[in-house]
PDB file of C-alpha atoms in Angstrom:
ATOM      1  CA  MET A 395     -34.292 -25.647  21.628  1.00  0.00           C
ATOM      2  CA  SER A 396     -30.951 -27.315  20.908  1.00  0.00           C
ATOM      3  CA  THR A 397     -27.701 -25.821  22.109  1.00  0.00           C
ATOM      4  CA  THR A 398     -24.596 -25.908  19.937  1.00  0.00           C
ATOM      5  CA  GLY A 399     -21.255 -27.138  21.142  1.00  0.00           C
ATOM      6  CA  ILE A 400     -18.228 -24.906  21.647  1.00  0.00           C
ATOM      7  CA  LEU A 401     -15.249 -24.684  19.297  1.00  0.00           C
ATOM      8  CA  TYR A 402     -12.129 -24.326  21.451  1.00  0.00           C
ATOM      9  CA  VAL A 403      -9.040 -22.895  19.735  1.00  0.00           C
ATOM     10  CA  VAL A 404      -6.290 -24.452  21.831  1.00  0.00           C
ATOM     11  CA  ALA A 405      -2.631 -23.405  21.826  1.00  0.00           C
ATOM     12  CA  THR A 406      -0.090 -26.195  22.344  1.00  0.00           C
ATOM     13  CA  PRO A 407       3.655 -26.097  23.150  1.00  0.00           C
ATOM     14  CA  ILE A 408       6.121 -25.144  20.415  1.00  0.00           C
ATOM     15  CA  GLY A 409       8.735 -27.472  21.876  1.00  0.00           C
ATOM     16  CA  ASN A 410       8.873 -27.789  25.645  1.00  0.00           C
ATOM     17  CA  LEU A 411       5.877 -29.822  26.795  1.00  0.00           C
ATOM     18  CA  ALA A 412       6.031 -28.104  30.201  1.00  0.00           C
ATOM     19  CA  ASP A 413       4.584 -25.017  28.483  1.00  0.00           C
ATOM     20  CA  MET A 414       1.201 -26.731  28.131  1.00  0.00           C
ATOM     21  CA  VAL A 415      -1.298 -24.791  30.252  1.00  0.00           C
ATOM     22  CA  PRO A 416      -3.702 -26.723  32.541  1.00  0.00           C
ATOM     23  CA  ARG A 417      -6.766 -25.212  30.865  1.00  0.00           C
ATOM     24  CA  ALA A 418      -5.608 -26.593  27.497  1.00  0.00           C
ATOM     25  CA  VAL A 419      -5.241 -30.096  28.941  1.00  0.00           C
ATOM     26  CA  GLU A 420      -8.725 -29.877  30.449  1.00  0.00           C
ATOM     27  CA  ALA A 421     -10.254 -28.685  27.177  1.00  0.00           C
ATOM     28  CA  LEU A 422      -8.634 -31.479  25.151  1.00  0.00           C
ATOM     29  CA  GLN A 423      -9.740 -34.104  27.675  1.00  0.00           C
ATOM     30  CA  THR A 424     -13.369 -33.006  27.806  1.00  0.00           C
ATOM     31  CA  VAL A 425     -14.297 -32.199  24.186  1.00  0.00           C
ATOM     32  CA  ALA A 426     -15.895 -34.811  21.953  1.00  0.00           C
ATOM     33  CA  LEU A 427     -13.367 -34.379  19.141  1.00  0.00           C
ATOM     34  CA  ILE A 428      -9.953 -32.847  18.482  1.00  0.00           C
ATOM     35  CA  ALA A 429      -9.352 -31.390  15.002  1.00  0.00           C
ATOM     36  CA  ALA A 430      -5.569 -31.573  14.567  1.00  0.00           C
ATOM     37  CA  GLU A 431      -3.343 -30.282  11.783  1.00  0.00           C
ATOM     38  CA  ASP A 432      -1.493 -33.628  11.811  1.00  0.00           C
ATOM     39  CA  THR A 433      -2.954 -36.380  13.998  1.00  0.00           C
ATOM     40  CA  ARG A 434       0.291 -38.373  13.974  1.00  0.00           C
ATOM     41  CA  HIS A 435       2.307 -35.358  15.091  1.00  0.00           C
ATOM     42  CA  SER A 436      -0.156 -34.533  17.859  1.00  0.00           C
ATOM     43  CA  SER A 437      -0.338 -38.115  19.168  1.00  0.00           C
ATOM     44  CA  ARG A 438       2.842 -37.646  21.232  1.00  0.00           C
ATOM     45  CA  LEU A 439       1.436 -34.572  22.942  1.00  0.00           C
ATOM     46  CA  LEU A 440      -1.891 -36.248  23.649  1.00  0.00           C
ATOM     47  CA  ALA A 441      -0.230 -39.398  24.989  1.00  0.00           C
ATOM     48  CA  HIS A 442       2.012 -37.349  27.276  1.00  0.00           C
ATOM     49  CA  PHE A 443      -1.028 -35.778  28.959  1.00  0.00           C
ATOM     50  CA  ASP A 444      -3.087 -38.989  28.853  1.00  0.00           C
ATOM     51  CA  ILE A 445      -5.651 -37.442  26.503  1.00  0.00           C
ATOM     52  CA  LYS A 446      -7.707 -40.160  24.816  1.00  0.00           C
ATOM     53  CA  THR A 447     -10.138 -37.919  22.923  1.00  0.00           C
ATOM     54  CA  PRO A 448     -10.722 -39.017  19.284  1.00  0.00           C
ATOM     55  CA  THR A 449      -8.891 -36.945  16.662  1.00  0.00           C
ATOM     56  CA  VAL A 450      -9.538 -36.002  13.064  1.00  0.00           C
ATOM     57  CA  ALA A 451      -7.172 -34.310  10.607  1.00  0.00           C
ATOM     58  CA  TYR A 452      -7.869 -30.709   9.669  1.00  0.00           C
ATOM     59  CA  HIS A 453      -5.188 -29.021   7.547  1.00  0.00           C
ATOM     60  CA  ASP A 454      -4.424 -27.091   4.345  1.00  0.00           C
ATOM     61  CA  HIS A 455      -5.713 -29.897   2.133  1.00  0.00           C
ATOM     62  CA  SER A 456      -8.925 -30.579   4.052  1.00  0.00           C
ATOM     63  CA  ASP A 457     -11.935 -30.116   1.792  1.00  0.00           C
ATOM     64  CA  ASP A 458     -15.277 -28.443   2.451  1.00  0.00           C
ATOM     65  CA  GLN A 459     -16.748 -31.825   3.363  1.00  0.00           C
ATOM     66  CA  ARG A 460     -14.392 -32.203   6.334  1.00  0.00           C
ATOM     67  CA  THR A 461     -15.195 -28.669   7.491  1.00  0.00           C
ATOM     68  CA  GLU A 462     -18.907 -29.420   7.238  1.00  0.00           C
ATOM     69  CA  GLN A 463     -18.546 -32.659   9.201  1.00  0.00           C
ATOM     70  CA  ILE A 464     -16.928 -30.802  12.094  1.00  0.00           C
ATOM     71  CA  LEU A 465     -19.504 -28.025  11.951  1.00  0.00           C
ATOM     72  CA  GLN A 466     -22.358 -30.531  12.070  1.00  0.00           C
ATOM     73  CA  ARG A 467     -20.967 -32.096  15.224  1.00  0.00           C
ATOM     74  CA  LEU A 468     -20.769 -28.637  16.787  1.00  0.00           C
ATOM     75  CA  LEU A 469     -24.332 -27.844  15.687  1.00  0.00           C
ATOM     76  CA  ASN A 470     -25.461 -31.141  17.222  1.00  0.00           C
ATOM     77  CA  GLY A 471     -24.173 -30.012  20.627  1.00  0.00           C
ATOM     78  CA  GLU A 472     -20.726 -31.620  20.706  1.00  0.00           C
ATOM     79  CA  SER A 473     -17.698 -29.486  21.547  1.00  0.00           C
ATOM     80  CA  VAL A 474     -14.561 -29.616  19.408  1.00  0.00           C
ATOM     81  CA  ALA A 475     -10.979 -28.482  20.040  1.00  0.00           C
ATOM     82  CA  LEU A 476      -8.853 -27.142  17.186  1.00  0.00           C
ATOM     83  CA  ILE A 477      -5.069 -27.562  17.509  1.00  0.00           C
ATOM     84  CA  SER A 478      -2.127 -27.043  15.167  1.00  0.00           C
ATOM     85  CA  ASP A 479       1.148 -28.964  15.078  1.00  0.00           C
ATOM     86  CA  ALA A 480       2.596 -26.488  17.576  1.00  0.00           C
ATOM     87  CA  GLY A 481       1.735 -23.086  19.003  1.00  0.00           C
ATOM     88  CA  THR A 482      -1.435 -21.086  18.516  1.00  0.00           C
ATOM     89  CA  PRO A 483      -3.856 -22.220  15.780  1.00  0.00           C
ATOM     90  CA  LEU A 484      -4.655 -19.749  12.987  1.00  0.00           C
ATOM     91  CA  VAL A 485      -1.158 -18.194  13.190  1.00  0.00           C
ATOM     92  CA  SER A 486       0.128 -19.239   9.767  1.00  0.00           C
ATOM     93  CA  ASP A 487      -2.165 -22.285   9.497  1.00  0.00           C
ATOM     94  CA  PRO A 488      -5.547 -23.018   7.872  1.00  0.00           C
ATOM     95  CA  GLY A 489      -7.748 -23.060  10.969  1.00  0.00           C
ATOM     96  CA  TYR A 490      -9.354 -19.702  10.183  1.00  0.00           C
ATOM     97  CA  ARG A 491     -11.728 -21.374   7.719  1.00  0.00           C
ATOM     98  CA  LEU A 492     -13.305 -23.507  10.421  1.00  0.00           C
ATOM     99  CA  VAL A 493     -13.435 -20.613  12.889  1.00  0.00           C
ATOM    100  CA  ARG A 494     -14.998 -18.308  10.305  1.00  0.00           C
ATOM    101  CA  HIS A 495     -17.708 -20.791   9.359  1.00  0.00           C
ATOM    102  CA  ALA A 496     -18.400 -21.566  13.012  1.00  0.00           C
ATOM    103  CA  ARG A 497     -18.917 -17.914  13.869  1.00  0.00           C
ATOM    104  CA  GLN A 498     -21.132 -17.416  10.822  1.00  0.00           C
ATOM    105  CA  ARG A 499     -23.386 -20.213  12.092  1.00  0.00           C
ATOM    106  CA  GLY A 500     -23.644 -18.825  15.595  1.00  0.00           C
ATOM    107  CA  ILE A 501     -21.295 -21.362  17.188  1.00  0.00           C
ATOM    108  CA  GLN A 502     -19.356 -20.037  20.171  1.00  0.00           C
ATOM    109  CA  VAL A 503     -15.593 -19.920  19.612  1.00  0.00           C
ATOM    110  CA  VAL A 504     -13.424 -19.882  22.744  1.00  0.00           C
ATOM    111  CA  PRO A 505      -9.652 -19.262  22.660  1.00  0.00           C
ATOM    112  CA  VAL A 506      -7.403 -21.161  25.073  1.00  0.00           C
ATOM    113  CA  PRO A 507      -4.174 -19.105  24.885  1.00  0.00           C
ATOM    114  CA  GLY A 508      -0.670 -20.452  25.212  1.00  0.00           C
ATOM    115  CA  ALA A 509       2.572 -20.719  23.286  1.00  0.00           C
ATOM    116  CA  CYS A 510       3.160 -18.850  20.004  1.00  0.00           C
ATOM    117  CA  ALA A 511       6.564 -18.860  18.300  1.00  0.00           C
ATOM    118  CA  MET A 512       6.076 -15.386  16.822  1.00  0.00           C
ATOM    119  CA  ILE A 513       5.278 -13.777  20.193  1.00  0.00           C
ATOM    120  CA  ALA A 514       7.949 -15.776  22.031  1.00  0.00           C
ATOM    121  CA  ALA A 515      10.576 -14.564  19.560  1.00  0.00           C
ATOM    122  CA  LEU A 516       9.397 -10.955  19.729  1.00  0.00           C
ATOM    123  CA  SER A 517       9.461 -10.972  23.536  1.00  0.00           C
ATOM    124  CA  ALA A 518      13.135 -11.965  23.609  1.00  0.00           C
ATOM    125  CA  ALA A 519      14.451 -10.168  20.497  1.00  0.00           C
ATOM    126  CA  GLY A 520      15.042  -6.711  21.938  1.00  0.00           C
ATOM    127  CA  LEU A 521      13.498  -5.074  18.864  1.00  0.00           C
ATOM    128  CA  PRO A 522      10.692  -2.477  19.081  1.00  0.00           C
ATOM    129  CA  SER A 523       7.543  -4.385  20.022  1.00  0.00           C
ATOM    130  CA  ASP A 524       4.954  -1.605  20.297  1.00  0.00           C
ATOM    131  CA  ARG A 525       4.186  -2.012  16.588  1.00  0.00           C
ATOM    132  CA  PHE A 526       4.987  -5.090  14.517  1.00  0.00           C
ATOM    133  CA  ALA A 527       3.804  -6.942  11.416  1.00  0.00           C
ATOM    134  CA  PHE A 528       3.692 -10.720  11.075  1.00  0.00           C
ATOM    135  CA  GLU A 529       4.220 -11.757   7.451  1.00  0.00           C
ATOM    136  CA  GLY A 530       4.191 -15.549   7.793  1.00  0.00           C
ATOM    137  CA  PHE A 531       6.450 -17.489   5.405  1.00  0.00           C
ATOM    138  CA  LEU A 532       8.229 -15.714   2.559  1.00  0.00           C
ATOM    139  CA  PRO A 533       7.881 -17.251  -0.936  1.00  0.00           C
ATOM    140  CA  ALA A 534      10.204 -20.173  -1.633  1.00  0.00           C
ATOM    141  CA  LYS A 535      11.421 -18.857  -5.001  1.00  0.00           C
ATOM    142  CA  GLN A 536      13.971 -16.058  -4.894  1.00  0.00           C
ATOM    143  CA  THR A 537      12.316 -13.692  -7.370  1.00  0.00           C
ATOM    144  CA  ALA A 538       8.990 -13.784  -5.535  1.00  0.00           C
ATOM    145  CA  ARG A 539      10.749 -13.561  -2.174  1.00  0.00           C
ATOM    146  CA  CYS A 540      12.715 -10.491  -3.236  1.00  0.00           C
ATOM    147  CA  ASN A 541       9.545  -8.849  -4.555  1.00  0.00           C
ATOM    148  CA  VAL A 542       7.876  -9.273  -1.168  1.00  0.00           C
ATOM    149  CA  LEU A 543      10.922  -7.970   0.677  1.00  0.00           C
ATOM    150  CA  GLN A 544      11.150  -4.972  -1.660  1.00  0.00           C
ATOM    151  CA  SER A 545       7.535  -4.110  -0.895  1.00  0.00           C
ATOM    152  CA  LEU A 546       8.389  -4.050   2.825  1.00  0.00           C
ATOM    153  CA  VAL A 547      11.698  -2.177   2.720  1.00  0.00           C
ATOM    154  CA  ASN A 548      10.166   1.077   4.010  1.00  0.00           C
ATOM    155  CA  GLU A 549       7.917  -0.572   6.625  1.00  0.00           C
ATOM    156  CA  THR A 550       8.642   1.089   9.975  1.00  0.00           C
ATOM    157  CA  ARG A 551       7.173  -1.696  12.128  1.00  0.00           C
ATOM    158  CA  THR A 552       9.261  -4.648  13.287  1.00  0.00           C
ATOM    159  CA  LEU A 553       8.780  -7.392  10.691  1.00  0.00           C
ATOM    160  CA  ILE A 554       8.362 -11.030  11.732  1.00  0.00           C
ATOM    161  CA  PHE A 555       8.659 -14.045   9.441  1.00  0.00           C
ATOM    162  CA  TYR A 556       8.669 -17.813   9.785  1.00  0.00           C
ATOM    163  CA  GLU A 557      11.327 -19.417   7.606  1.00  0.00           C
ATOM    164  CA  ALA A 558      12.295 -22.945   6.599  1.00  0.00           C
ATOM    165  CA  PRO A 559      15.797 -23.978   7.731  1.00  0.00           C
ATOM    166  CA  HIS A 560      16.991 -24.864   4.219  1.00  0.00           C
ATOM    167  CA  ARG A 561      16.101 -21.350   2.999  1.00  0.00           C
ATOM    168  CA  ILE A 562      17.299 -19.206   5.910  1.00  0.00           C
ATOM    169  CA  LEU A 563      20.732 -18.450   4.445  1.00  0.00           C
ATOM    170  CA  GLU A 564      19.316 -17.365   1.073  1.00  0.00           C
ATOM    171  CA  THR A 565      16.689 -15.277   2.842  1.00  0.00           C
ATOM    172  CA  LEU A 566      19.278 -13.479   4.983  1.00  0.00           C
ATOM    173  CA  GLN A 567      21.353 -12.776   1.881  1.00  0.00           C
ATOM    174  CA  ASP A 568      18.296 -11.373   0.094  1.00  0.00           C
ATOM    175  CA  VAL A 569      17.432  -9.202   3.108  1.00  0.00           C
ATOM    176  CA  ALA A 570      20.999  -7.882   3.163  1.00  0.00           C
ATOM    177  CA  GLN A 571      20.815  -6.991  -0.525  1.00  0.00           C
ATOM    178  CA  ILE A 572      17.407  -5.296  -0.351  1.00  0.00           C
ATOM    179  CA  PHE A 573      17.329  -3.773   3.148  1.00  0.00           C
ATOM    180  CA  GLY A 574      21.048  -3.031   3.356  1.00  0.00           C
ATOM    181  CA  ALA A 575      23.709  -5.100   5.100  1.00  0.00           C
ATOM    182  CA  GLU A 576      23.484  -2.948   8.239  1.00  0.00           C
ATOM    183  CA  ARG A 577      19.753  -3.504   8.896  1.00  0.00           C
ATOM    184  CA  GLU A 578      19.367  -5.163  12.297  1.00  0.00           C
ATOM    185  CA  VAL A 579      17.793  -8.612  12.419  1.00  0.00           C
ATOM    186  CA  VAL A 580      17.252 -11.260  15.080  1.00  0.00           C
ATOM    187  CA  LEU A 581      17.278 -14.988  14.367  1.00  0.00           C
ATOM    188  CA  ALA A 582      15.280 -17.081  16.864  1.00  0.00           C
ATOM    189  CA  ARG A 583      15.719 -20.807  16.284  1.00  0.00           C
ATOM    190  CA  GLU A 584      14.326 -23.889  18.040  1.00  0.00           C
ATOM    191  CA  LEU A 585      12.524 -21.806  20.664  1.00  0.00           C
ATOM    192  CA  THR A 586      11.920 -23.629  23.994  1.00  0.00           C
ATOM    193  CA  LYS A 587      13.860 -26.659  22.719  1.00  0.00           C
ATOM    194  CA  THR A 588      17.272 -28.050  23.677  1.00  0.00           C
ATOM    195  CA  PHE A 589      19.226 -26.072  21.089  1.00  0.00           C
ATOM    196  CA  GLU A 590      17.344 -22.790  21.405  1.00  0.00           C
ATOM    197  CA  THR A 591      19.310 -19.946  19.812  1.00  0.00           C
ATOM    198  CA  ILE A 592      18.436 -16.240  19.787  1.00  0.00           C
ATOM    199  CA  ARG A 593      21.019 -14.009  18.132  1.00  0.00           C
ATOM    200  CA  GLY A 594      20.868 -10.553  16.607  1.00  0.00           C
ATOM    201  CA  GLY A 595      23.067  -8.209  14.618  1.00  0.00           C
ATOM    202  CA  ALA A 596      23.520  -6.577  11.230  1.00  0.00           C
ATOM    203  CA  VAL A 597      21.945  -8.822   8.611  1.00  0.00           C
ATOM    204  CA  GLY A 598      25.141  -9.005   6.541  1.00  0.00           C
ATOM    205  CA  GLU A 599      27.049 -10.319   9.556  1.00  0.00           C
ATOM    206  CA  MET A 600      24.214 -12.690  10.441  1.00  0.00           C
ATOM    207  CA  ALA A 601      24.271 -14.164   6.931  1.00  0.00           C
ATOM    208  CA  ASP A 602      28.018 -14.814   7.255  1.00  0.00           C
ATOM    209  CA  TRP A 603      27.473 -16.453  10.657  1.00  0.00           C
ATOM    210  CA  VAL A 604      24.744 -18.771   9.376  1.00  0.00           C
ATOM    211  CA  ALA A 605      26.851 -19.651   6.323  1.00  0.00           C
ATOM    212  CA  SER A 606      29.766 -20.629   8.571  1.00  0.00           C
ATOM    213  CA  ASP A 607      27.687 -22.722  10.996  1.00  0.00           C
ATOM    214  CA  THR A 608      25.353 -25.216   9.349  1.00  0.00           C
ATOM    215  CA  ASN A 609      23.759 -25.985  12.725  1.00  0.00           C
ATOM    216  CA  GLN A 610      21.986 -22.633  12.367  1.00  0.00           C
ATOM    217  CA  GLN A 611      20.322 -23.977   9.232  1.00  0.00           C
ATOM    218  CA  ARG A 612      18.263 -26.529  11.148  1.00  0.00           C
ATOM    219  CA  GLY A 613      15.004 -26.542  13.074  1.00  0.00           C
ATOM    220  CA  GLU A 614      12.118 -24.103  13.361  1.00  0.00           C
ATOM    221  CA  ILE A 615      13.114 -20.489  12.660  1.00  0.00           C
ATOM    222  CA  VAL A 616      11.604 -17.074  13.362  1.00  0.00           C
ATOM    223  CA  LEU A 617      13.290 -14.122  11.632  1.00  0.00           C
ATOM    224  CA  LEU A 618      12.692 -10.592  12.916  1.00  0.00           C
ATOM    225  CA  ILE A 619      13.784  -7.441  11.060  1.00  0.00           C
ATOM    226  CA  HIS A 620      14.073  -3.981  12.595  1.00  0.00           C
ATOM    227  CA  GLY A 621      11.686  -1.565  10.915  1.00  0.00           C
ATOM    228  CA  ALA A 622      12.855   1.239   8.646  1.00  0.00           C
ATOM    229  CA  ILE A 623      13.508   4.667  10.113  1.00  0.00           C
ATOM    230  CA  ALA A 624      10.286   6.650  10.129  1.00  0.00           C
ATOM    231  CA  PRO A 625      10.099   9.395   7.485  1.00  0.00           C
ATOM    232  CA  ALA A 626       9.885  12.065  10.199  1.00  0.00           C
ATOM    233  CA  ALA A 627      13.301  11.031  11.457  1.00  0.00           C
ATOM    234  CA  LYS A 628      15.047  11.316   8.106  1.00  0.00           C
ATOM    235  CA  ASP A 629      15.809  15.030   8.251  1.00  0.00           C
ATOM    236  CA  MET A 630      19.284  14.878   9.758  1.00  0.00           C
ATOM    237  CA  GLY A 631      20.234  18.508   9.320  1.00  0.00           C
ATOM    238  CA  THR A 632      22.292  20.434   6.773  1.00  0.00           C
ATOM    239  CA  GLU A 633      25.684  19.955   8.455  1.00  0.00           C
ATOM    240  CA  SER A 634      25.281  16.196   8.919  1.00  0.00           C
ATOM    241  CA  GLU A 635      24.184  15.861   5.307  1.00  0.00           C
ATOM    242  CA  ARG A 636      27.239  17.838   4.152  1.00  0.00           C
ATOM    243  CA  VAL A 637      29.521  15.545   6.156  1.00  0.00           C
ATOM    244  CA  MET A 638      27.954  12.442   4.633  1.00  0.00           C
ATOM    245  CA  ARG A 639      28.185  13.746   1.091  1.00  0.00           C
ATOM    246  CA  VAL A 640      31.886  14.505   1.554  1.00  0.00           C
ATOM    247  CA  LEU A 641      32.518  11.050   3.005  1.00  0.00           C
ATOM    248  CA  LEU A 642      30.611   9.326   0.216  1.00  0.00           C
ATOM    249  CA  GLU A 643      32.841  10.975  -2.367  1.00  0.00           C
ATOM    250  CA  GLU A 644      35.813   9.093  -0.917  1.00  0.00           C
ATOM    251  CA  LEU A 645      34.456   6.001   0.838  1.00  0.00           C
ATOM    252  CA  PRO A 646      32.113   3.051   0.281  1.00  0.00           C
ATOM    253  CA  ILE A 647      28.683   3.449   1.874  1.00  0.00           C
ATOM    254  CA  LYS A 648      29.378   1.151   4.836  1.00  0.00           C
ATOM    255  CA  GLN A 649      32.597   2.945   5.789  1.00  0.00           C
ATOM    256  CA  ALA A 650      31.042   6.360   5.219  1.00  0.00           C
ATOM    257  CA  ALA A 651      28.154   5.490   7.517  1.00  0.00           C
ATOM    258  CA  SER A 652      30.480   4.183  10.223  1.00  0.00           C
ATOM    259  CA  LEU A 653      32.727   7.260  10.165  1.00  0.00           C
ATOM    260  CA  GLY A 654      29.737   9.584   9.744  1.00  0.00           C
ATOM    261  CA  ALA A 655      28.208   8.176  12.936  1.00  0.00           C
ATOM    262  CA  LYS A 656      31.320   9.127  14.873  1.00  0.00           C
ATOM    263  CA  LEU A 657      31.427  12.629  13.402  1.00  0.00           C
ATOM    264  CA  THR A 658      27.725  13.497  13.648  1.00  0.00           C
ATOM    265  CA  GLY A 659      26.512  11.467  16.602  1.00  0.00           C
ATOM    266  CA  LEU A 660      23.762   9.924  14.473  1.00  0.00           C
ATOM    267  CA  LYS A 661      23.115   6.178  14.306  1.00  0.00           C
ATOM    268  CA  LYS A 662      25.199   4.202  11.827  1.00  0.00           C
ATOM    269  CA  ASN A 663      22.144   2.275  10.574  1.00  0.00           C
ATOM    270  CA  PHE A 664      20.288   5.528   9.970  1.00  0.00           C
ATOM    271  CA  LEU A 665      23.208   7.003   7.976  1.00  0.00           C
ATOM    272  CA  TYR A 666      23.657   3.772   6.032  1.00  0.00           C
ATOM    273  CA  GLN A 667      19.997   3.777   5.000  1.00  0.00           C
ATOM    274  CA  TRP A 668      20.170   7.487   4.135  1.00  0.00           C
ATOM    275  CA  ALA A 669      23.252   6.896   1.986  1.00  0.00           C
ATOM    276  CA  LEU A 670      21.592   4.006   0.160  1.00  0.00           C
ATOM    277  CA  GLU A 671      18.516   6.058  -0.673  1.00  0.00           C
ATOM    278  CA  ASN A 672      20.397   9.185  -1.686  1.00  0.00           C
ATOM    279  CA  SER A 673      22.966   7.305  -3.740  1.00  0.00           C
ATOM    280  CA  LYS A 674      20.117   5.818  -5.792  1.00  0.00           C
ATOM    281  CA  LYS A 675      18.802   9.284  -6.561  1.00  0.00           C
ATOM    282  CA  GLU A 676      22.091  10.545  -7.968  1.00  0.00           C
TER     283      GLU A 676
END
């Protein structure tokens, strides 16, 4: 009875090559074939670790024939490693198709964990990490992007996105418009690389900062957004509500929220969000 090969799902560094784990090097050296998102991109990594294993491209535009070719090699007893351009395969890349078909055919799939930009950003962001939602890349066109953001405005989990550098300013401006300028965000850029930057603050202020420093519009970007206040926390009491309604009669929402926080002891972001929602109802 023939034995199938193993499909290894191998994480690779997102920037700093020192983050490559020994088990990943061993897997890439010993398999019969490496299925890489971009063989040219991966050649530097493989050369650095003296990995001479043959490679084949496997990406968004790979057809069913390429998938079948890899599966046949696995079924014939050869082991294959799946890698992406950087980080953990299947996190915002097409590798799930190969993994799904492999599992359906009884081929063993073994993860070799390592770097992941989403998790690296979350670990250093200082935002709630007990519950979070990874949303991948937002749509490139503004109307579609705003529609997605609007659908997530009441999501209480920390939201995580990947974003292209040439769109990050527009995205921050859209988030400020839809979520409110006071919603807390964290921008994690060029993680593990020379110009790594992790900065957080109110999204309106972050948009101004990125607009004033074009260096922040370069490289690989992870954007994290603090979740909305849970519905159970929205009852702020009769007196606090009275204070806010009086302030809103005289002041813009941002100023009313700031002063209301000092008078009531409640969080400014919470009062800002409350004011936005209640102003829409009136």
